[in-house]
């Protein structure tokens, strides 16, 4: 591999890239971008097939490697600050997360980890496992992408103040390949993340069978016809695959249904895409679920 390898995930799939990096024991960073159409076409290897040409646009994700081992990954739709990673992993509760994020916004990951460990909020194992899981979740999601432009910059590594957890790529590739089969089904079931959700009418007798995970509860609080699934994923710090899994489960349980994307508001009254809405009727549905679960204890 040259010092910089360029291409698209349509030409060289993410799984193949990971194999190459693993076999060649490469050190560097893989950058993946949004594809910007040029209006031209590219002739494929058979000399006959053509596809639209794209060039790198906005950064979507990065994955760092050292001597063929996975170190760290980040994605533009996922907050990878250590406080957010620990909160998502359940190592910090909501109140702890809010306070720490405000007071330690400018701390590096290593400095924040040392501070939290010394204050007995978490231990070293909590930090290592949470960072590794966050990295793996991002990589598994990227392995389902199939057309984005990329570059691999040899020798580029994360900043020294970032926490990295070296992980063998063999098992990552095997597990990621397994998950791709599930992702294909999820994309078929939920191809458009710009759709919104609303609560379905829930028969009282069905409530007794409802058991929701922490992540599902987090998603539920944002369900509104005014909030797209993509917005909810960003608010909950989830990858496209993670939000698809949760929405698929909620739909299968009959709790929610898809609605058309909200009509954009006039430019004279802009609304921030990051500010999500929770409507009162939906709160009532959530409260009914909570009351039912409490009654079952």
PDB file of N, CA, C and O in Angstrom, residues 183-236:
ATOM      1  N   UNK A 183     -27.673  -6.116   9.089  1.00  0.00           N
ATOM      2  CA  UNK A 183     -27.811  -4.727   8.662  1.00  0.00           C
ATOM      3  C   UNK A 183     -28.565  -4.644   7.349  1.00  0.00           C
ATOM      4  O   UNK A 183     -29.417  -3.770   7.155  1.00  0.00           O
ATOM      5  N   UNK A 184     -28.273  -5.564   6.430  1.00  0.00           N
ATOM      6  CA  UNK A 184     -28.968  -5.572   5.138  1.00  0.00           C
ATOM      7  C   UNK A 184     -30.474  -5.670   5.332  1.00  0.00           C
ATOM      8  O   UNK A 184     -31.248  -4.977   4.658  1.00  0.00           O
ATOM      9  N   UNK A 185     -30.894  -6.503   6.264  1.00  0.00           N
ATOM     10  CA  UNK A 185     -32.322  -6.640   6.538  1.00  0.00           C
ATOM     11  C   UNK A 185     -32.876  -5.353   7.147  1.00  0.00           C
ATOM     12  O   UNK A 185     -33.974  -4.900   6.781  1.00  0.00           O
ATOM     13  N   UNK A 186     -32.107  -4.746   8.059  1.00  0.00           N
ATOM     14  CA  UNK A 186     -32.566  -3.522   8.709  1.00  0.00           C
ATOM     15  C   UNK A 186     -32.708  -2.383   7.698  1.00  0.00           C
ATOM     16  O   UNK A 186     -33.664  -1.606   7.760  1.00  0.00           O
ATOM     17  N   UNK A 187     -31.758  -2.282   6.772  1.00  0.00           N
ATOM     18  CA  UNK A 187     -31.831  -1.230   5.757  1.00  0.00           C
ATOM     19  C   UNK A 187     -33.040  -1.450   4.857  1.00  0.00           C
ATOM     20  O   UNK A 187     -33.718  -0.493   4.455  1.00  0.00           O
ATOM     21  N   UNK A 188     -33.342  -2.711   4.546  1.00  0.00           N
ATOM     22  CA  UNK A 188     -34.522  -3.015   3.744  1.00  0.00           C
ATOM     23  C   UNK A 188     -35.794  -2.610   4.475  1.00  0.00           C
ATOM     24  O   UNK A 188     -36.729  -2.045   3.888  1.00  0.00           O
ATOM     25  N   UNK A 189     -35.838  -2.897   5.769  1.00  0.00           N
ATOM     26  CA  UNK A 189     -37.017  -2.581   6.581  1.00  0.00           C
ATOM     27  C   UNK A 189     -37.139  -1.080   6.827  1.00  0.00           C
ATOM     28  O   UNK A 189     -38.241  -0.542   6.941  1.00  0.00           O
ATOM     29  N   UNK A 190     -35.998  -0.388   6.943  1.00  0.00           N
ATOM     30  CA  UNK A 190     -36.011   1.035   7.288  1.00  0.00           C
ATOM     31  C   UNK A 190     -34.978   1.774   6.435  1.00  0.00           C
ATOM     32  O   UNK A 190     -33.914   2.175   6.919  1.00  0.00           O
ATOM     33  N   UNK A 191     -35.260   1.970   5.149  1.00  0.00           N
ATOM     34  CA  UNK A 191     -34.261   2.564   4.258  1.00  0.00           C
ATOM     35  C   UNK A 191     -34.055   4.057   4.468  1.00  0.00           C
ATOM     36  O   UNK A 191     -32.979   4.575   4.189  1.00  0.00           O
ATOM     37  N   UNK A 192     -35.077   4.769   4.958  1.00  0.00           N
ATOM     38  CA  UNK A 192     -35.013   6.227   5.015  1.00  0.00           C
ATOM     39  C   UNK A 192     -35.029   6.726   6.459  1.00  0.00           C
ATOM     40  O   UNK A 192     -36.065   6.693   7.127  1.00  0.00           O
ATOM     41  N   UNK A 193     -33.886   7.186   6.941  1.00  0.00           N
ATOM     42  CA  UNK A 193     -33.787   7.688   8.313  1.00  0.00           C
ATOM     43  C   UNK A 193     -34.330   9.101   8.449  1.00  0.00           C
ATOM     44  O   UNK A 193     -34.360   9.644   9.558  1.00  0.00           O
ATOM     45  N   UNK A 194     -34.775   9.699   7.348  1.00  0.00           N
ATOM     46  CA  UNK A 194     -35.372  11.029   7.423  1.00  0.00           C
ATOM     47  C   UNK A 194     -36.870  10.969   7.689  1.00  0.00           C
ATOM     48  O   UNK A 194     -37.527  12.009   7.821  1.00  0.00           O
ATOM     49  N   UNK A 195     -37.417   9.755   7.783  1.00  0.00           N
ATOM     50  CA  UNK A 195     -38.802   9.600   8.221  1.00  0.00           C
ATOM     51  C   UNK A 195     -38.872   9.876   9.716  1.00  0.00           C
ATOM     52  O   UNK A 195     -37.873   9.825  10.436  1.00  0.00           O
ATOM     53  N   UNK A 196     -40.068  10.166  10.201  1.00  0.00           N
ATOM     54  CA  UNK A 196     -40.291  10.394  11.628  1.00  0.00           C
ATOM     55  C   UNK A 196     -41.073   9.199  12.200  1.00  0.00           C
ATOM     56  O   UNK A 196     -41.419   8.262  11.481  1.00  0.00           O
ATOM     57  N   UNK A 197     -41.331   9.259  13.502  1.00  0.00           N
ATOM     58  CA  UNK A 197     -42.058   8.194  14.193  1.00  0.00           C
ATOM     59  C   UNK A 197     -43.179   8.793  15.030  1.00  0.00           C
ATOM     60  O   UNK A 197     -43.098   9.934  15.482  1.00  0.00           O
ATOM     61  N   UNK A 198     -44.212   8.008  15.253  1.00  0.00           N
ATOM     62  CA  UNK A 198     -45.250   8.377  16.210  1.00  0.00           C
ATOM     63  C   UNK A 198     -45.697   7.118  16.928  1.00  0.00           C
ATOM     64  O   UNK A 198     -45.511   6.000  16.429  1.00  0.00           O
ATOM     65  N   UNK A 199     -46.251   7.302  18.114  1.00  0.00           N
ATOM     66  CA  UNK A 199     -46.716   6.153  18.883  1.00  0.00           C
ATOM     67  C   UNK A 199     -47.981   5.583  18.263  1.00  0.00           C
ATOM     68  O   UNK A 199     -48.856   6.319  17.803  1.00  0.00           O
ATOM     69  N   UNK A 200     -48.049   4.253  18.271  1.00  0.00           N
ATOM     70  CA  UNK A 200     -49.257   3.582  17.810  1.00  0.00           C
ATOM     71  C   UNK A 200     -50.249   3.518  18.967  1.00  0.00           C
ATOM     72  O   UNK A 200     -49.891   3.735  20.124  1.00  0.00           O
ATOM     73  N   UNK A 201     -51.500   3.223  18.674  1.00  0.00           N
ATOM     74  CA  UNK A 201     -52.447   2.954  19.739  1.00  0.00           C
ATOM     75  C   UNK A 201     -52.072   1.623  20.384  1.00  0.00           C
ATOM     76  O   UNK A 201     -51.969   0.600  19.708  1.00  0.00           O
ATOM     77  N   UNK A 202     -51.826   1.625  21.674  1.00  0.00           N
ATOM     78  CA  UNK A 202     -51.334   0.420  22.361  1.00  0.00           C
ATOM     79  C   UNK A 202     -52.447  -0.177  23.220  1.00  0.00           C
ATOM     80  O   UNK A 202     -52.853   0.429  24.222  1.00  0.00           O
ATOM     81  N   UNK A 203     -52.977  -1.339  22.870  1.00  0.00           N
ATOM     82  CA  UNK A 203     -54.000  -1.982  23.713  1.00  0.00           C
ATOM     83  C   UNK A 203     -53.455  -2.258  25.111  1.00  0.00           C
ATOM     84  O   UNK A 203     -52.298  -2.633  25.277  1.00  0.00           O
ATOM     85  N   UNK A 204     -54.281  -2.064  26.127  1.00  0.00           N
ATOM     86  CA  UNK A 204     -53.825  -2.231  27.506  1.00  0.00           C
ATOM     87  C   UNK A 204     -53.287  -3.632  27.774  1.00  0.00           C
ATOM     88  O   UNK A 204     -52.315  -3.809  28.499  1.00  0.00           O
ATOM     89  N   UNK A 205     -53.898  -4.638  27.152  1.00  0.00           N
ATOM     90  CA  UNK A 205     -53.449  -6.003  27.412  1.00  0.00           C
ATOM     91  C   UNK A 205     -52.063  -6.279  26.857  1.00  0.00           C
ATOM     92  O   UNK A 205     -51.379  -7.220  27.255  1.00  0.00           O
ATOM     93  N   UNK A 206     -51.628  -5.429  25.916  1.00  0.00           N
ATOM     94  CA  UNK A 206     -50.315  -5.633  25.314  1.00  0.00           C
ATOM     95  C   UNK A 206     -49.195  -5.036  26.168  1.00  0.00           C
ATOM     96  O   UNK A 206     -48.033  -5.413  26.049  1.00  0.00           O
ATOM     97  N   UNK A 207     -49.534  -4.098  27.046  1.00  0.00           N
ATOM     98  CA  UNK A 207     -48.516  -3.433  27.848  1.00  0.00           C
ATOM     99  C   UNK A 207     -47.768  -4.386  28.764  1.00  0.00           C
ATOM    100  O   UNK A 207     -46.603  -4.179  29.080  1.00  0.00           O
ATOM    101  N   UNK A 208     -48.434  -5.436  29.215  1.00  0.00           N
ATOM    102  CA  UNK A 208     -47.802  -6.358  30.159  1.00  0.00           C
ATOM    103  C   UNK A 208     -46.618  -7.092  29.542  1.00  0.00           C
ATOM    104  O   UNK A 208     -45.775  -7.632  30.263  1.00  0.00           O
ATOM    105  N   UNK A 209     -46.545  -7.127  28.221  1.00  0.00           N
ATOM    106  CA  UNK A 209     -45.461  -7.849  27.550  1.00  0.00           C
ATOM    107  C   UNK A 209     -44.284  -6.935  27.172  1.00  0.00           C
ATOM    108  O   UNK A 209     -43.305  -7.385  26.600  1.00  0.00           O
ATOM    109  N   UNK A 210     -44.386  -5.659  27.497  1.00  0.00           N
ATOM    110  CA  UNK A 210     -43.369  -4.713  27.057  1.00  0.00           C
ATOM    111  C   UNK A 210     -42.193  -4.674  28.028  1.00  0.00           C
ATOM    112  O   UNK A 210     -42.367  -4.414  29.211  1.00  0.00           O
ATOM    113  N   UNK A 211     -40.995  -4.946  27.510  1.00  0.00           N
ATOM    114  CA  UNK A 211     -39.763  -4.829  28.273  1.00  0.00           C
ATOM    115  C   UNK A 211     -38.767  -4.064  27.416  1.00  0.00           C
ATOM    116  O   UNK A 211     -38.352  -4.546  26.364  1.00  0.00           O
ATOM    117  N   UNK A 212     -38.419  -2.870  27.847  1.00  0.00           N
ATOM    118  CA  UNK A 212     -37.568  -2.004  27.046  1.00  0.00           C
ATOM    119  C   UNK A 212     -36.178  -1.867  27.657  1.00  0.00           C
ATOM    120  O   UNK A 212     -36.015  -1.862  28.876  1.00  0.00           O
ATOM    121  N   UNK A 213     -35.171  -1.747  26.781  1.00  0.00           N
ATOM    122  CA  UNK A 213     -33.794  -1.522  27.223  1.00  0.00           C
ATOM    123  C   UNK A 213     -33.591  -0.041  27.536  1.00  0.00           C
ATOM    124  O   UNK A 213     -34.431   0.807  27.204  1.00  0.00           O
ATOM    125  N   UNK A 214     -32.453   0.258  28.143  1.00  0.00           N
ATOM    126  CA  UNK A 214     -32.135   1.656  28.450  1.00  0.00           C
ATOM    127  C   UNK A 214     -32.075   2.498  27.177  1.00  0.00           C
ATOM    128  O   UNK A 214     -32.596   3.620  27.133  1.00  0.00           O
ATOM    129  N   UNK A 215     -31.461   1.957  26.125  1.00  0.00           N
ATOM    130  CA  UNK A 215     -31.370   2.694  24.862  1.00  0.00           C
ATOM    131  C   UNK A 215     -32.742   2.922  24.245  1.00  0.00           C
ATOM    132  O   UNK A 215     -33.000   3.978  23.651  1.00  0.00           O
ATOM    133  N   UNK A 216     -33.635   1.950  24.375  1.00  0.00           N
ATOM    134  CA  UNK A 216     -34.993   2.116  23.842  1.00  0.00           C
ATOM    135  C   UNK A 216     -35.746   3.217  24.582  1.00  0.00           C
ATOM    136  O   UNK A 216     -36.466   4.004  23.970  1.00  0.00           O
ATOM    137  N   UNK A 217     -35.562   3.292  25.893  1.00  0.00           N
ATOM    138  CA  UNK A 217     -36.192   4.366  26.659  1.00  0.00           C
ATOM    139  C   UNK A 217     -35.649   5.724  26.223  1.00  0.00           C
ATOM    140  O   UNK A 217     -36.391   6.715  26.149  1.00  0.00           O
ATOM    141  N   UNK A 218     -34.352   5.780  25.948  1.00  0.00           N
ATOM    142  CA  UNK A 218     -33.750   7.039  25.506  1.00  0.00           C
ATOM    143  C   UNK A 218     -34.352   7.482  24.177  1.00  0.00           C
ATOM    144  O   UNK A 218     -34.606   8.674  23.971  1.00  0.00           O
ATOM    145  N   UNK A 219     -34.567   6.546  23.273  1.00  0.00           N
ATOM    146  CA  UNK A 219     -35.153   6.877  21.973  1.00  0.00           C
ATOM    147  C   UNK A 219     -36.604   7.321  22.133  1.00  0.00           C
ATOM    148  O   UNK A 219     -37.050   8.296  21.511  1.00  0.00           O
ATOM    149  N   UNK A 220     -37.341   6.636  22.987  1.00  0.00           N
ATOM    150  CA  UNK A 220     -38.771   6.904  23.152  1.00  0.00           C
ATOM    151  C   UNK A 220     -39.038   8.351  23.548  1.00  0.00           C
ATOM    152  O   UNK A 220     -40.021   8.955  23.115  1.00  0.00           O
ATOM    153  N   UNK A 221     -38.171   8.931  24.354  1.00  0.00           N
ATOM    154  CA  UNK A 221     -38.442  10.297  24.824  1.00  0.00           C
ATOM    155  C   UNK A 221     -38.423  11.324  23.702  1.00  0.00           C
ATOM    156  O   UNK A 221     -38.952  12.425  23.845  1.00  0.00           O
ATOM    157  N   UNK A 222     -37.822  10.965  22.557  1.00  0.00           N
ATOM    158  CA  UNK A 222     -37.748  11.901  21.439  1.00  0.00           C
ATOM    159  C   UNK A 222     -38.739  11.589  20.324  1.00  0.00           C
ATOM    160  O   UNK A 222     -38.753  12.282  19.302  1.00  0.00           O
ATOM    161  N   UNK A 223     -39.544  10.540  20.476  1.00  0.00           N
ATOM    162  CA  UNK A 223     -40.445  10.149  19.396  1.00  0.00           C
ATOM    163  C   UNK A 223     -41.535  11.200  19.223  1.00  0.00           C
ATOM    164  O   UNK A 223     -42.283  11.512  20.144  1.00  0.00           O
ATOM    165  N   UNK A 224     -41.595  11.746  18.036  1.00  0.00           N
ATOM    166  CA  UNK A 224     -42.554  12.784  17.682  1.00  0.00           C
ATOM    167  C   UNK A 224     -42.573  12.911  16.169  1.00  0.00           C
ATOM    168  O   UNK A 224     -41.536  12.759  15.524  1.00  0.00           O
ATOM    169  N   UNK A 225     -43.736  13.180  15.569  1.00  0.00           N
ATOM    170  CA  UNK A 225     -43.776  13.402  14.114  1.00  0.00           C
ATOM    171  C   UNK A 225     -42.893  14.557  13.659  1.00  0.00           C
ATOM    172  O   UNK A 225     -42.610  14.685  12.477  1.00  0.00           O
ATOM    173  N   UNK A 226     -42.462  15.397  14.612  1.00  0.00           N
ATOM    174  CA  UNK A 226     -41.610  16.536  14.259  1.00  0.00           C
ATOM    175  C   UNK A 226     -40.121  16.180  14.250  1.00  0.00           C
ATOM    176  O   UNK A 226     -39.296  16.982  13.814  1.00  0.00           O
ATOM    177  N   UNK A 227     -39.763  14.995  14.766  1.00  0.00           N
ATOM    178  CA  UNK A 227     -38.359  14.601  14.867  1.00  0.00           C
ATOM    179  C   UNK A 227     -38.051  13.457  13.912  1.00  0.00           C
ATOM    180  O   UNK A 227     -38.686  12.401  13.991  1.00  0.00           O
ATOM    181  N   UNK A 228     -37.091  13.637  13.032  1.00  0.00           N
ATOM    182  CA  UNK A 228     -36.720  12.541  12.138  1.00  0.00           C
ATOM    183  C   UNK A 228     -35.927  11.490  12.911  1.00  0.00           C
ATOM    184  O   UNK A 228     -35.346  11.776  13.963  1.00  0.00           O
ATOM    185  N   UNK A 229     -35.891  10.284  12.386  1.00  0.00           N
ATOM    186  CA  UNK A 229     -35.126   9.208  13.012  1.00  0.00           C
ATOM    187  C   UNK A 229     -33.644   9.583  13.049  1.00  0.00           C
ATOM    188  O   UNK A 229     -32.937   9.292  14.008  1.00  0.00           O
ATOM    189  N   UNK A 230     -33.179  10.265  12.017  1.00  0.00           N
ATOM    190  CA  UNK A 230     -31.781  10.688  11.970  1.00  0.00           C
ATOM    191  C   UNK A 230     -31.473  11.675  13.099  1.00  0.00           C
ATOM    192  O   UNK A 230     -30.416  11.615  13.732  1.00  0.00           O
ATOM    193  N   UNK A 231     -32.401  12.600  13.369  1.00  0.00           N
ATOM    194  CA  UNK A 231     -32.226  13.551  14.469  1.00  0.00           C
ATOM    195  C   UNK A 231     -32.188  12.824  15.814  1.00  0.00           C
ATOM    196  O   UNK A 231     -31.385  13.149  16.691  1.00  0.00           O
ATOM    197  N   UNK A 232     -33.070  11.831  15.964  1.00  0.00           N
ATOM    198  CA  UNK A 232     -33.122  11.077  17.222  1.00  0.00           C
ATOM    199  C   UNK A 232     -31.805  10.337  17.432  1.00  0.00           C
ATOM    200  O   UNK A 232     -31.271  10.296  18.545  1.00  0.00           O
ATOM    201  N   UNK A 233     -31.272   9.741  16.364  1.00  0.00           N
ATOM    202  CA  UNK A 233     -30.001   9.020  16.472  1.00  0.00           C
ATOM    203  C   UNK A 233     -28.892   9.951  16.941  1.00  0.00           C
ATOM    204  O   UNK A 233     -28.088   9.593  17.803  1.00  0.00           O
ATOM    205  N   UNK A 234     -28.852  11.155  16.396  1.00  0.00           N
ATOM    206  CA  UNK A 234     -27.811  12.120  16.784  1.00  0.00           C
ATOM    207  C   UNK A 234     -27.986  12.533  18.246  1.00  0.00           C
ATOM    208  O   UNK A 234     -27.008  12.628  18.994  1.00  0.00           O
ATOM    209  N   UNK A 235     -29.235  12.761  18.659  1.00  0.00           N
ATOM    210  CA  UNK A 235     -29.496  13.166  20.045  1.00  0.00           C
ATOM    211  C   UNK A 235     -29.126  12.063  21.030  1.00  0.00           C
ATOM    212  O   UNK A 235     -28.702  12.341  22.150  1.00  0.00           O
ATOM    213  N   UNK A 236     -29.271  10.803  20.604  1.00  0.00           N
ATOM    214  CA  UNK A 236     -28.971   9.660  21.476  1.00  0.00           C
ATOM    215  C   UNK A 236     -27.564   9.118  21.265  1.00  0.00           C
ATOM    216  O   UNK A 236     -27.210   8.087  21.844  1.00  0.00           O
TER     217      UNK A 236
END
